[in-house]
Amino acid sequence: MTSPWEGERVRLRAVEPDDWAALHSFSQEADIVRAGESIHPPRSAERARQWAGDLAARDADPDEPRLVVAARDGDAPLGMINAHQVDRLNGTFAYGVSLGSRHHRQGYGGEAVVLLLRYMFGERRFQKAEAWVYASNAPSLALHRRLGFVEEGRRRRSHYSGGRWDDEVLFGMTVEEFAGLHGLQGALGGP
């Protein structure tokens, strides 16, 4: 049996201290950062080293993993994925994924999302995943639709970056929807 953290081309793994340089380079790509949040002042290489070292030394929260998306062949960091806004009472969580620009549109992001959702649904027993995507981020909108997420709402003019306001689009996927589209052994009373 293969690892639940490995897909055909990517694997999800813990941050290692030596990942700092690759992850730091991704954080310098303004379009990537802006697509996921807002532009921040530059972070020094030393601060990036400390951040990666601190994250590598910390015990992982099983319900809020913060993982490197790595190439399965060679283990090079391609980006990061995490679960957050966990609501254990209602069984919901949000997640975010970000890849360096040279790794876009190659299927890595979609594969990483499916791996994370398979873990959150199949191992942690959550029942719904959510993702907020800026309306101007057409590739991420397309990715979520392609993976089978349902558009559930829109927060108008909720984000300001790059000199303009942007809407946030809320996507959701239930465990049943995921299992029907992507398979989920052992979930919902299955084999």
Coordinates of C-alpha atoms in Angstrom, one line a residue:
M1 CA 0.0 0.0 0.0
T2 CA 1.3 3.4 -0.9
S3 CA 1.4 6.3 1.6
P4 CA -1.8 8.3 2.0
W5 CA 0.5 11.3 1.6
E6 CA 1.7 10.4 -1.9
G7 CA 0.0 10.9 -5.2
E8 CA 1.3 10.1 -8.7
R9 CA 3.5 13.1 -8.9
V10 CA 3.5 14.9 -5.5
R11 CA 3.7 14.0 -1.9
L12 CA 2.8 16.0 1.2
R13 CA 5.4 16.1 3.9
A14 CA 6.5 18.1 6.9
V15 CA 8.6 21.3 6.5
E16 CA 12.3 20.6 6.9
P17 CA 14.7 23.4 7.9
D18 CA 16.4 23.2 4.5
D19 CA 13.2 24.0 2.7
W20 CA 13.5 27.7 3.7
A21 CA 15.3 28.8 0.5
A22 CA 12.6 27.4 -1.9
L23 CA 9.7 28.5 0.2
H24 CA 11.3 32.0 0.7
S25 CA 11.7 32.3 -3.1
F26 CA 8.0 31.5 -3.6
S27 CA 7.1 34.2 -1.0
Q28 CA 8.9 36.8 -3.2
E29 CA 6.6 36.2 -6.1
A30 CA 4.1 39.1 -5.9
D31 CA 1.5 37.6 -8.1
I32 CA 1.5 34.4 -6.1
V33 CA 1.3 36.2 -2.7
R34 CA -1.4 38.6 -3.9
A35 CA -3.5 35.7 -5.2
G36 CA -3.5 34.1 -1.8
E37 CA -3.5 37.2 0.5
S38 CA -1.9 40.6 0.4
I39 CA 1.6 41.9 -0.3
H40 CA 3.7 42.1 2.8
P41 CA 7.1 43.8 3.3
P42 CA 10.0 41.5 2.3
R43 CA 11.1 38.9 4.8
S44 CA 14.8 38.5 5.3
A45 CA 16.5 35.2 4.5
E46 CA 17.4 34.8 8.2
R47 CA 13.7 35.2 9.2
A48 CA 12.8 32.6 6.5
R49 CA 15.4 30.2 8.0
Q50 CA 14.0 30.7 11.5
W51 CA 10.4 30.3 10.3
A52 CA 11.2 27.0 8.5
G53 CA 13.2 25.8 11.5
D54 CA 10.5 26.7 13.9
L55 CA 7.8 24.9 11.8
A56 CA 10.0 21.9 11.4
A57 CA 10.6 21.6 15.2
R58 CA 6.9 22.0 16.1
D59 CA 4.6 19.1 16.7
A60 CA 2.0 18.9 13.9
D61 CA -1.6 19.4 14.8
P62 CA -3.4 16.5 13.1
D63 CA -6.5 18.6 12.3
E64 CA -4.5 21.7 11.1
P65 CA -1.6 20.2 9.1
R66 CA 0.8 22.7 7.4
L67 CA 2.7 20.7 4.8
V68 CA 5.1 21.1 1.9
V69 CA 3.8 20.0 -1.5
A70 CA 6.9 18.2 -2.8
A71 CA 7.8 16.6 -6.1
R72 CA 7.5 12.8 -5.5
D73 CA 10.5 12.4 -7.8
G74 CA 13.4 14.3 -6.1
D75 CA 11.4 15.7 -3.1
A76 CA 11.9 19.4 -4.1
P77 CA 9.4 21.8 -2.6
L78 CA 6.8 23.0 -5.1
G79 CA 4.7 25.0 -2.5
M80 CA 2.6 24.5 0.6
I81 CA -0.9 23.4 1.6
N82 CA -2.6 23.7 5.0
A83 CA -5.9 23.2 6.8
H84 CA -7.2 26.0 9.0
Q85 CA -10.4 27.4 10.4
V86 CA -11.2 24.0 11.8
D87 CA -14.6 23.7 13.5
R88 CA -14.5 20.3 15.2
L89 CA -18.1 20.7 16.5
N90 CA -19.6 21.0 13.0
G91 CA -16.9 19.0 11.2
T92 CA -15.8 21.7 8.8
F93 CA -12.4 23.1 7.8
A94 CA -11.0 25.5 5.3
Y95 CA -7.7 25.0 3.4
G96 CA -5.3 26.9 1.3
V97 CA -2.7 25.8 -1.3
S98 CA 0.0 27.8 -2.9
L99 CA 2.6 26.8 -5.4
G100 CA 5.6 28.6 -6.9
S101 CA 4.6 30.1 -10.3
R102 CA 6.9 27.7 -12.3
H103 CA 4.8 24.8 -10.9
H104 CA 1.4 26.2 -11.9
R105 CA -0.9 24.4 -14.4
Q106 CA 0.8 21.1 -14.2
G107 CA -1.7 19.3 -12.0
Y108 CA 0.4 19.5 -8.8
G109 CA -2.1 21.7 -6.9
G110 CA -5.1 19.6 -7.7
E111 CA -3.3 16.4 -6.7
A112 CA -2.2 18.0 -3.4
V113 CA -5.7 19.2 -2.6
V114 CA -7.1 15.7 -3.2
L115 CA -4.5 14.2 -0.9
L116 CA -5.3 16.7 1.9
L117 CA -9.0 16.2 1.6
R118 CA -8.7 12.4 1.6
Y119 CA -6.8 12.7 4.9
M120 CA -9.2 15.2 6.4
F121 CA -12.3 13.3 5.4
G122 CA -11.1 9.7 5.7
E123 CA -8.8 9.9 8.7
R124 CA -9.9 12.9 10.7
R125 CA -13.7 12.4 10.1
F126 CA -14.5 16.0 8.9
Q127 CA -17.6 16.3 6.8
K128 CA -17.1 19.4 4.8
A129 CA -14.2 21.4 3.2
E130 CA -14.3 25.1 2.3
A131 CA -12.0 27.3 0.2
W132 CA -12.1 31.0 -0.3
V133 CA -10.8 32.1 -3.7
Y134 CA -10.4 35.7 -5.0
A135 CA -12.7 36.3 -7.9
S136 CA -9.7 37.6 -10.0
N137 CA -7.8 34.3 -9.5
A138 CA -9.2 32.5 -12.6
P139 CA -6.9 29.5 -12.4
S140 CA -7.9 28.8 -8.8
L141 CA -11.6 29.2 -9.6
A142 CA -11.2 26.7 -12.5
L143 CA -9.2 24.3 -10.3
H144 CA -12.0 24.2 -7.6
R145 CA -14.7 23.7 -10.2
R146 CA -12.7 20.9 -11.9
L147 CA -12.2 19.2 -8.5
G148 CA -16.0 19.2 -8.0
F149 CA -16.3 22.0 -5.4
V150 CA -19.7 23.8 -5.3
E151 CA -19.8 27.6 -5.4
E152 CA -21.7 28.5 -2.2
G153 CA -21.4 32.3 -2.0
R154 CA -19.6 35.5 -2.6
R155 CA -18.3 38.2 -0.3
R156 CA -18.3 41.3 -2.4
R157 CA -15.4 43.8 -2.3
S158 CA -13.9 42.0 0.7
H159 CA -10.2 42.1 -0.3
Y160 CA -8.0 45.0 -1.4
S161 CA -4.7 44.4 -3.1
G162 CA -2.9 45.7 -6.1
G163 CA -4.9 49.0 -6.1
R164 CA -8.3 47.4 -6.4
W165 CA -11.1 45.6 -4.6
D166 CA -11.9 42.0 -5.2
D167 CA -14.7 39.6 -4.3
E168 CA -14.1 36.3 -2.4
V169 CA -15.9 33.3 -3.8
L170 CA -16.7 30.6 -1.2
F171 CA -16.5 27.0 -2.4
G172 CA -17.5 23.9 -0.5
M173 CA -17.4 20.1 -0.8
T174 CA -19.0 17.6 1.5
V175 CA -17.4 14.2 2.3
E176 CA -20.2 12.5 0.2
E177 CA -19.4 14.7 -2.8
F178 CA -15.7 14.0 -2.4
A179 CA -16.2 10.2 -2.1
G180 CA -18.4 10.2 -5.2
L181 CA -15.8 12.1 -7.3
H182 CA -12.5 11.0 -5.9
G183 CA -13.1 7.8 -3.9
L184 CA -12.7 7.4 -0.2
Q185 CA -12.1 3.9 1.2
G186 CA -13.7 3.3 4.5
A187 CA -15.7 6.5 4.5
L188 CA -19.5 6.4 4.8
G189 CA -19.5 2.7 5.8
G190 CA -17.7 1.7 2.5
P191 CA -15.1 -1.0 2.2

